CSV table of C-alpha atoms in Angstrom, one decimal:
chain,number,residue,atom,x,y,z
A,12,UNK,CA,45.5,16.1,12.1
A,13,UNK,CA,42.2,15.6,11.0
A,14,UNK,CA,40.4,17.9,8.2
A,15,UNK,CA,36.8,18.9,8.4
A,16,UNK,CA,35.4,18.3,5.2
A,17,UNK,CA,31.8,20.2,4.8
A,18,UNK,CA,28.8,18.0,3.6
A,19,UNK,CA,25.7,19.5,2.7
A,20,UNK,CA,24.2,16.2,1.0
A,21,UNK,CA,20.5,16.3,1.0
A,22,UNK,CA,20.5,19.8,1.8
A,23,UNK,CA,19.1,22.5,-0.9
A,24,UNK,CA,21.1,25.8,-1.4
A,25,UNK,CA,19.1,28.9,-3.1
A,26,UNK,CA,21.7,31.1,-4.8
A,27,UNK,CA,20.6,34.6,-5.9
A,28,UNK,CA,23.5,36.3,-8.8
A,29,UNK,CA,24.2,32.5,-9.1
A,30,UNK,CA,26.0,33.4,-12.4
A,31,UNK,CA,29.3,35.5,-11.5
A,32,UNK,CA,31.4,36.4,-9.2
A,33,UNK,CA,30.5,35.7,-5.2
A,34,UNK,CA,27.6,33.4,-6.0
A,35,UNK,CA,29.0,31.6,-9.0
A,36,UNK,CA,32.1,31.0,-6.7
A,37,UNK,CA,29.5,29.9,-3.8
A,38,UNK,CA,27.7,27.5,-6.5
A,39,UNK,CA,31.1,25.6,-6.9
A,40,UNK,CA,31.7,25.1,-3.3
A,41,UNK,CA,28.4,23.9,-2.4
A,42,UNK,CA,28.5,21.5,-5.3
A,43,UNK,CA,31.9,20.1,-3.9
A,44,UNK,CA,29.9,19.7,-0.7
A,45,UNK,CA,27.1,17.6,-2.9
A,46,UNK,CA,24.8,20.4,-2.0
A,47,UNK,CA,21.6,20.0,-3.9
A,48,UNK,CA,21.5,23.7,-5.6
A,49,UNK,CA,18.8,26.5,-6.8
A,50,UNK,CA,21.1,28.9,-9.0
A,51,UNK,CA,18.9,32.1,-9.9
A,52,UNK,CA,19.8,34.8,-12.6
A,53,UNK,CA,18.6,37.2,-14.8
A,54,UNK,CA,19.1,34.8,-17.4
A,55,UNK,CA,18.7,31.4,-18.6
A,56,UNK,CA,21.7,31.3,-20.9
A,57,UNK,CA,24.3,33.1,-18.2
A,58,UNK,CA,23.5,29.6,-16.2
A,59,UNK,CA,24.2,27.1,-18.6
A,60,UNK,CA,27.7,26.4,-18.2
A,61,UNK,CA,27.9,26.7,-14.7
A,62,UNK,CA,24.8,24.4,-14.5
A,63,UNK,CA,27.6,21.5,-16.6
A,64,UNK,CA,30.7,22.2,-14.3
A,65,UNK,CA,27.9,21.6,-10.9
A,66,UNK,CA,26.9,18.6,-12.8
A,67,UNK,CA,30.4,17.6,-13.4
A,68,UNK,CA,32.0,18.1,-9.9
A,69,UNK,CA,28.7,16.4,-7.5
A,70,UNK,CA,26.6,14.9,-10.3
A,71,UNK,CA,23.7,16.9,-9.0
A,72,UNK,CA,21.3,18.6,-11.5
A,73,UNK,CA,20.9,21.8,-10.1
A,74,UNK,CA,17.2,24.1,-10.4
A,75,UNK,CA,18.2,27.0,-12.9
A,76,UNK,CA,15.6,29.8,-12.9
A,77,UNK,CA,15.5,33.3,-14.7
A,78,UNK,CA,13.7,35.8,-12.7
A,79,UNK,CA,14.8,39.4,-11.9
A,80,UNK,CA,15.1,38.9,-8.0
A,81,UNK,CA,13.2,42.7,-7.8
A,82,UNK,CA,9.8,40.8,-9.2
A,83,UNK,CA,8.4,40.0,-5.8
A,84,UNK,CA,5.8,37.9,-7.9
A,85,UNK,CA,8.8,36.1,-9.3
A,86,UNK,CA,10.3,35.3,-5.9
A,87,UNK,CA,7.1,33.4,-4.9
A,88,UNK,CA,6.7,31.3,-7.5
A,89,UNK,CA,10.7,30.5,-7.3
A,90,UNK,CA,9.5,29.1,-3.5
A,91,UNK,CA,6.5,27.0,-5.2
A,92,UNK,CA,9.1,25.4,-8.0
A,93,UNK,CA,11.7,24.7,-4.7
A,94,UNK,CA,8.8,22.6,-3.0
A,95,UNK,CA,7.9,21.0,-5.7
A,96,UNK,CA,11.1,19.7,-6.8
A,97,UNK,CA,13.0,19.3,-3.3
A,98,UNK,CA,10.4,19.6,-0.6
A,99,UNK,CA,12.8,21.4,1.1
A,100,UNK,CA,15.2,24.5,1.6
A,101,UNK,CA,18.4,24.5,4.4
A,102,UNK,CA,19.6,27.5,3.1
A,103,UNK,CA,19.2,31.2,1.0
A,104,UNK,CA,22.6,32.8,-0.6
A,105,UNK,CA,20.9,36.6,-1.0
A,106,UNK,CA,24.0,38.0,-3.1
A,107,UNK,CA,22.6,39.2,-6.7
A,108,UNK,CA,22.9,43.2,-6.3
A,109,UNK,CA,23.9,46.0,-8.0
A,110,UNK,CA,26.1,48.6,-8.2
A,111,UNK,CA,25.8,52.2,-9.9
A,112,UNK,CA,28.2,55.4,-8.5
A,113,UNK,CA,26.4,58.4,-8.8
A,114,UNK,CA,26.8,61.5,-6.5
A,115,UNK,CA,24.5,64.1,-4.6
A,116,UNK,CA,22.3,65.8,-7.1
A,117,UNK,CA,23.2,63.5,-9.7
A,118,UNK,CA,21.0,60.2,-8.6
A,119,UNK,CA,18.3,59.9,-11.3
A,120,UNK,CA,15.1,58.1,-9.9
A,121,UNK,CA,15.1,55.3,-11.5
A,122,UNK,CA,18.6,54.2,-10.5
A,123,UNK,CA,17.8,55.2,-6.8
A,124,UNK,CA,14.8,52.9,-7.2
A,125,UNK,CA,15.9,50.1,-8.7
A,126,UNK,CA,19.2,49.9,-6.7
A,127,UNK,CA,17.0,49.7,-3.5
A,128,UNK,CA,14.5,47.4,-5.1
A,129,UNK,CA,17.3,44.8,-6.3
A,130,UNK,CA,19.7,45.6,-3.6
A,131,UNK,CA,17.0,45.7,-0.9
A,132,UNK,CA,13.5,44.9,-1.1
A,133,UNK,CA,14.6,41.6,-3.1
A,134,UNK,CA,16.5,40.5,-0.1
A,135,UNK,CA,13.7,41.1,2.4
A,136,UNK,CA,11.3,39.4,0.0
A,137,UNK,CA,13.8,36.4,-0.2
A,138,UNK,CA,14.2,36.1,3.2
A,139,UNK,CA,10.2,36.4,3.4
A,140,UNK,CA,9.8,33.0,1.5
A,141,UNK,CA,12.3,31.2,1.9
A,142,UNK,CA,11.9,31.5,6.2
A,143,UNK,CA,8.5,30.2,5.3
A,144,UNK,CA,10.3,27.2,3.4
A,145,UNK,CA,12.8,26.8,6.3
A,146,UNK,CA,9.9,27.3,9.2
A,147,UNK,CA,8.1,24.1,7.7
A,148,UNK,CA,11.4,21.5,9.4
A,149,UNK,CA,12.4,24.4,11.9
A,150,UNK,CA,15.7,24.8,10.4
A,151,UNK,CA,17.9,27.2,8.0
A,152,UNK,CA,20.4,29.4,7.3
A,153,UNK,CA,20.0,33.0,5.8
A,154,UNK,CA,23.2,35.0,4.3
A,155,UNK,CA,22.6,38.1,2.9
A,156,UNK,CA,25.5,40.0,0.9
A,157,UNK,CA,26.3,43.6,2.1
A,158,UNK,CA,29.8,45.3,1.4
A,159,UNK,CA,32.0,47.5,3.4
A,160,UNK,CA,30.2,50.0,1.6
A,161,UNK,CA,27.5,49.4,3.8
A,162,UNK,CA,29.1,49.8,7.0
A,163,UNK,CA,31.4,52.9,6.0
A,164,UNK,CA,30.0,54.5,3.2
A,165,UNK,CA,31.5,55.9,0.1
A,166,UNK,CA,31.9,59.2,-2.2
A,167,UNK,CA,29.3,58.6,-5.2
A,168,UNK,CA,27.7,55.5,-3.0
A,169,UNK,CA,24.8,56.9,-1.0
A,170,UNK,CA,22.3,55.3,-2.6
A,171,UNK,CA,24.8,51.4,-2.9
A,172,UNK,CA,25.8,52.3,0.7
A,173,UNK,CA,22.1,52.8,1.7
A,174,UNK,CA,21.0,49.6,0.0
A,175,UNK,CA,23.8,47.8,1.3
A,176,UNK,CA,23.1,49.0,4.9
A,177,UNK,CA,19.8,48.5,5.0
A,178,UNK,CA,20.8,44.6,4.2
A,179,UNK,CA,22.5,44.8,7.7
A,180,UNK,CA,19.4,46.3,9.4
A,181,UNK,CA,17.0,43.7,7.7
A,182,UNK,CA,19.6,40.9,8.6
A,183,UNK,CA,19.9,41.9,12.3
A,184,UNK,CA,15.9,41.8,12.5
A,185,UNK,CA,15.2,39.0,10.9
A,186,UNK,CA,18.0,36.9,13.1
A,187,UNK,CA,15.9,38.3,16.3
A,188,UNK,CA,12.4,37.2,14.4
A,189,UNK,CA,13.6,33.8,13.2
A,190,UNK,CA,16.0,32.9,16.1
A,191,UNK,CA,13.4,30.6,17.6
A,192,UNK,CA,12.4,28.3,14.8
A,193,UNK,CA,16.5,27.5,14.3
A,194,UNK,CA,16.6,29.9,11.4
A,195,UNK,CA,20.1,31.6,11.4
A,196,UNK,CA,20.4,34.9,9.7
A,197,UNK,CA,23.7,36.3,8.9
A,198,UNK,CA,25.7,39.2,6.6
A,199,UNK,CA,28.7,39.1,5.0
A,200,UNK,CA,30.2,42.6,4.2
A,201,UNK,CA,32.5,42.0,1.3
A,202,UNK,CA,35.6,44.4,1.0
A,203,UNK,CA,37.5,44.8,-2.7
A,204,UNK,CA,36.7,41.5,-4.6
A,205,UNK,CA,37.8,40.6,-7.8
A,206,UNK,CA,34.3,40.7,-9.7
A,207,UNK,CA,33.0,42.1,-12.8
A,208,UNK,CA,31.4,44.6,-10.3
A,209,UNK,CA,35.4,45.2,-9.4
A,210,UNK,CA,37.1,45.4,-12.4
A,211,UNK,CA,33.9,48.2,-13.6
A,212,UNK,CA,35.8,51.0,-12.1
A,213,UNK,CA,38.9,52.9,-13.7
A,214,UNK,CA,42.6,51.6,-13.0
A,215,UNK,CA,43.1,55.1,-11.2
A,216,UNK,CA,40.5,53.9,-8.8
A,217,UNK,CA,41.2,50.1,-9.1
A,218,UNK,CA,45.0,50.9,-7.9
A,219,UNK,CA,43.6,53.5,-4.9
A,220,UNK,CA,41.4,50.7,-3.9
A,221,UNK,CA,44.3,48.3,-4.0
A,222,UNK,CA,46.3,50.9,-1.4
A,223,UNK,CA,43.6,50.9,0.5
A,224,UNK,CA,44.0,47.1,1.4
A,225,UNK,CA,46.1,46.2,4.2
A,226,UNK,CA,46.5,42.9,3.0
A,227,UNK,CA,47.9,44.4,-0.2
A,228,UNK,CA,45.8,42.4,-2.9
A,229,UNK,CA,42.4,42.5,-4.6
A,230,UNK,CA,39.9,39.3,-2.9
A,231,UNK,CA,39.2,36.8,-4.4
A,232,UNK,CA,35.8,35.3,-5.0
A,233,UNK,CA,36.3,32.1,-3.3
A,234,UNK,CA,37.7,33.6,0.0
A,235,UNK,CA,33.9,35.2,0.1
A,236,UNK,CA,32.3,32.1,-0.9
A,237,UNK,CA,34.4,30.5,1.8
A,238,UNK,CA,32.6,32.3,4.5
A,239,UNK,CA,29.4,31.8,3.0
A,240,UNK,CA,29.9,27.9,3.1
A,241,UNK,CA,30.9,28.5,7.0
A,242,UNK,CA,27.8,30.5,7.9
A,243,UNK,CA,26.0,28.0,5.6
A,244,UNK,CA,27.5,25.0,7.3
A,245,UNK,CA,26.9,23.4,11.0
A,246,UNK,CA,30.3,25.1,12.1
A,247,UNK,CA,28.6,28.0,12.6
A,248,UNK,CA,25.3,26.4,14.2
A,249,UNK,CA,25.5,29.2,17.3
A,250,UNK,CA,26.5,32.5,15.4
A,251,UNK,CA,23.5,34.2,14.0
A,252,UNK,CA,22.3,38.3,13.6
A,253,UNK,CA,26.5,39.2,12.9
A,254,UNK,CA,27.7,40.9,10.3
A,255,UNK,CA,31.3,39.4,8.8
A,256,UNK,CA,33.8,41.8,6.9
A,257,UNK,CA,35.1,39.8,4.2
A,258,UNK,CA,37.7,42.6,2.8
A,259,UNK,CA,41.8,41.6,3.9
A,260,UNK,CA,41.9,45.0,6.5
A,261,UNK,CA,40.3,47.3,3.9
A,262,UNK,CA,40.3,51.1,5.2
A,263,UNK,CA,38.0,53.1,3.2
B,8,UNK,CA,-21.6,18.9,8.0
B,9,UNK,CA,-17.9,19.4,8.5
B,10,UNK,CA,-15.7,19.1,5.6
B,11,UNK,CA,-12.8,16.6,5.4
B,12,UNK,CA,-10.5,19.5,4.8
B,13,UNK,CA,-12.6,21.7,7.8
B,14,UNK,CA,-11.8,18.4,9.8
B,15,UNK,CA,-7.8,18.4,8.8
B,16,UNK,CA,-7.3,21.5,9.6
B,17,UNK,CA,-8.7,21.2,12.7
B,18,UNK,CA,-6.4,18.6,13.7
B,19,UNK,CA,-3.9,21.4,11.9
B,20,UNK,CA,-4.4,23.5,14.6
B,21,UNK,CA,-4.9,21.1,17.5
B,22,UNK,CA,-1.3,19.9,16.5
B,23,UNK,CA,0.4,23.8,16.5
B,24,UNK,CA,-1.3,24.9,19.7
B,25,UNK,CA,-1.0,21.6,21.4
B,26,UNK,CA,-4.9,21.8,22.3
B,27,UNK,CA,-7.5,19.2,21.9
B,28,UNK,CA,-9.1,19.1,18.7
B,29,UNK,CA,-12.8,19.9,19.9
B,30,UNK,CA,-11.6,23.1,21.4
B,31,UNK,CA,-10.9,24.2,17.4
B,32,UNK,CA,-14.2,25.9,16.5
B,33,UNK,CA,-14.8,29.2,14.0
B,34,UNK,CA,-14.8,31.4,17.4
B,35,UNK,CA,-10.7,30.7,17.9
B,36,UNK,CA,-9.2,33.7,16.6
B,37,UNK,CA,-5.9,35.5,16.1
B,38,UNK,CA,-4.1,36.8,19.6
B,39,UNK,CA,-8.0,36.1,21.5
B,40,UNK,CA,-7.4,32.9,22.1
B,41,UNK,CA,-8.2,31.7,25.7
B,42,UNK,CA,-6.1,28.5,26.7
B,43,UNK,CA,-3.8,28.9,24.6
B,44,UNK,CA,-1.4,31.2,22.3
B,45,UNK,CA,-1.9,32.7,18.9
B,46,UNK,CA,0.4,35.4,18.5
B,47,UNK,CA,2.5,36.2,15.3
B,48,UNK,CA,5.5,34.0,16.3
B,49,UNK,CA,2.9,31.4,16.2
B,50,UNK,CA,1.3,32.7,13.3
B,51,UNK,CA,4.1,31.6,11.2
B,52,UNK,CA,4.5,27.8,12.7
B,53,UNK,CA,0.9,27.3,12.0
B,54,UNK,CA,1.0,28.3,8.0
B,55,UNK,CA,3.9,26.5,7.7
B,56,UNK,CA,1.8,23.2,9.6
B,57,UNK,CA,-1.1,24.3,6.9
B,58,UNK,CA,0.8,24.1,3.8
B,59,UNK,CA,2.8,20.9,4.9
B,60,UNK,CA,-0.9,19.6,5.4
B,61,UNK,CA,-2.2,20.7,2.4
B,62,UNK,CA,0.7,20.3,0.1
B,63,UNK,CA,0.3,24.9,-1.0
B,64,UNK,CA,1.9,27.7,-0.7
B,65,UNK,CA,0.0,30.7,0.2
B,66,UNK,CA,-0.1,34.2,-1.0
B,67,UNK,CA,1.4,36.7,1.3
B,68,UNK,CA,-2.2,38.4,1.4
B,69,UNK,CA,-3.7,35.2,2.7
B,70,UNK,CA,-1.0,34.5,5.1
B,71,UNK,CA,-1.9,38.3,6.3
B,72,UNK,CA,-5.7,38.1,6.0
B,73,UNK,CA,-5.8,34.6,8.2
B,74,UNK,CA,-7.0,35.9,11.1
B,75,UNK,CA,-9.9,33.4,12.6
B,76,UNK,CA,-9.8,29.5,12.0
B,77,UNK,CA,-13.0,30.8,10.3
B,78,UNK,CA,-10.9,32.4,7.9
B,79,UNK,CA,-8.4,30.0,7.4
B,80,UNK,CA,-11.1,27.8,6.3
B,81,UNK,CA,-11.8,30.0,3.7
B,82,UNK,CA,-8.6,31.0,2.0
B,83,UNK,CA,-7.7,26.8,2.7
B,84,UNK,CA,-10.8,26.3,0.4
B,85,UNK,CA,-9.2,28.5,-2.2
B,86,UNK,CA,-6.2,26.0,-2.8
B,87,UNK,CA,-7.8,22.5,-2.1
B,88,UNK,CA,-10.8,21.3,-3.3
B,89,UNK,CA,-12.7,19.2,-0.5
């Protein structure tokens, strides 16, 4: 039997929410695939030791920025330090989001806003750049992180559903856009992982989530960041606009 | 007298539409192009061919606003000197 082993040497990965959960565990797996990485978060400091167990594991430095992925002036000049240190991009990881319950009549404006500006417009303005990065060698692969939530909805989630779905909309449009220049644009829709987003809820809720799992257990970052590597990876070279549950038969 | 960046992107152009470089003058513009195509799907090959050339990365506006090999000229001249 022979075992595939995923290389993405000479290839450069640009991970949004590079710090925790979903991306951190994506970082790792592209750096045992000596992926060449861009890990992105809010802050500097929140980087630093994921930047020494990259380094340890391919021996790659990675690009660690700070930038608040909702500063669409940031985004673009993320792009510019890309070109100037790799000259390329193979691949964006959208996954830095967040997540704040609030329920009819109680959604301030601000959190509606800056849900859909992190959740959302950063994604589209990501996927803006970086296809313009990719167009330049006619080749790339987009994944953007929705959630269950996004396809089924929620109590108290209207406004992390709506981001979250809207992800989906701007993924299946942008597969149809970039489909000829070889750009791939795919979704993940994670179910009930075990992130610091997760384990924010109360154990009431954590152990009615839990039932609500046919597979009978909580997910675990790396079984995300597994299908992230896939639609990532050549494997998938023919699957683009789809959206991938993620969630172990999760009924909500 | 034509500029060696004028000239450049020229041959830009002549490259993304597969046309010969004389037919590139300041009358070719965005989707009223004659022998050949200059739609939006285009649109994005040929910035991408212009900032491989010239080693930039435009501003959104710019990539928005480029809408005439005239124009392109201009905002070109904003990044590079000639």
């Amino acid at each position: 039997m022979s075992m595939i082993k995923l290389d993405f040497s000479e290839q450069v990965i640009w991970i949004t929410g590079a710090s925790r959960g979903i991306g951190r565990a994506a970082a790792l797996l592209f750096a045992q695939a000596n992926a060449n990485l861009v890990l992105c978060s809010r802050s500097i400091e929140s980087l630093t030791q994921l930047r020494e167990e990259v380094l340890a594991i391919s021996g790659l430095e990675p690009l660690c920025l700070a930038y608040d992925v909702a500063d669409l002036k940031a985004v673009k000049s993320t792009g510019q330090q890309i070109l100037a240190k790799f000259k390329r991009l193979d691949v964006l990881v959208n996954n830095a989001g967040i997540l704040q319950d609030a329920l009819l009549g109680m959604i301030s404006e601000p959190q509606l806003f800056q849900t859909l500006n992190v959740n959302l417009a950063a994604v589209i303005e990501h996927m803006q750049i970086a296809s313009r990065l990719m167009q330049r060698h006619k080749k790339g692969s987009i994944i953007n992180v929705s959630s269950i939530i996004g396809r089924v909805g929620n109590v108290g989630q209207v406004v992390y559903g709506a981001s979250k779905a809207g992800v989906i909309g701007a993924t299946l449009s942008a597969a149809k856009e970039l489909a000829p220049s070889n750009i791939r644009v795919n979704a993940i829709a994670p179910g009930f992982i075990d992130t610091e987003m997760a384990r924010s809820i109360s154990p009431e809720k954590f152990q009615e989530r839990l039932n609500s799992i046919k597979m009978g257990r909580i997910g675990d970052p790396q079984e995300v960041a597994g299908v992230v590597l896939f639609l990532a990876s050549s494997l998938s070279s023919y699957v683009t606009g789809q959206v991938i549950g993620v969630d172990g038969g999760m009924l909500i | 007298m034509q500029s060696h960046n004028e000239q450049r992107l020229k041959e830009v152009f002549s490259r993304v539409f597969s046309v010969p470089v004389e037919t590139i003058n300041d009358d070719v513009k965005y989707r009223e192009t004659k022998n050949f195509t200059w739609d939006s799907i285009m649109h994005m090959s040929l910035i991408a061919e212009i900032e491989n050339e010239f080693g930039i990365m435009l501003e959104t506006d710019d990539v928005i606003d480029m809408s005439s090999f005239l124009k392109a000229k201009e905002i070109v001249a904003k990044y590079v000197n000639d």
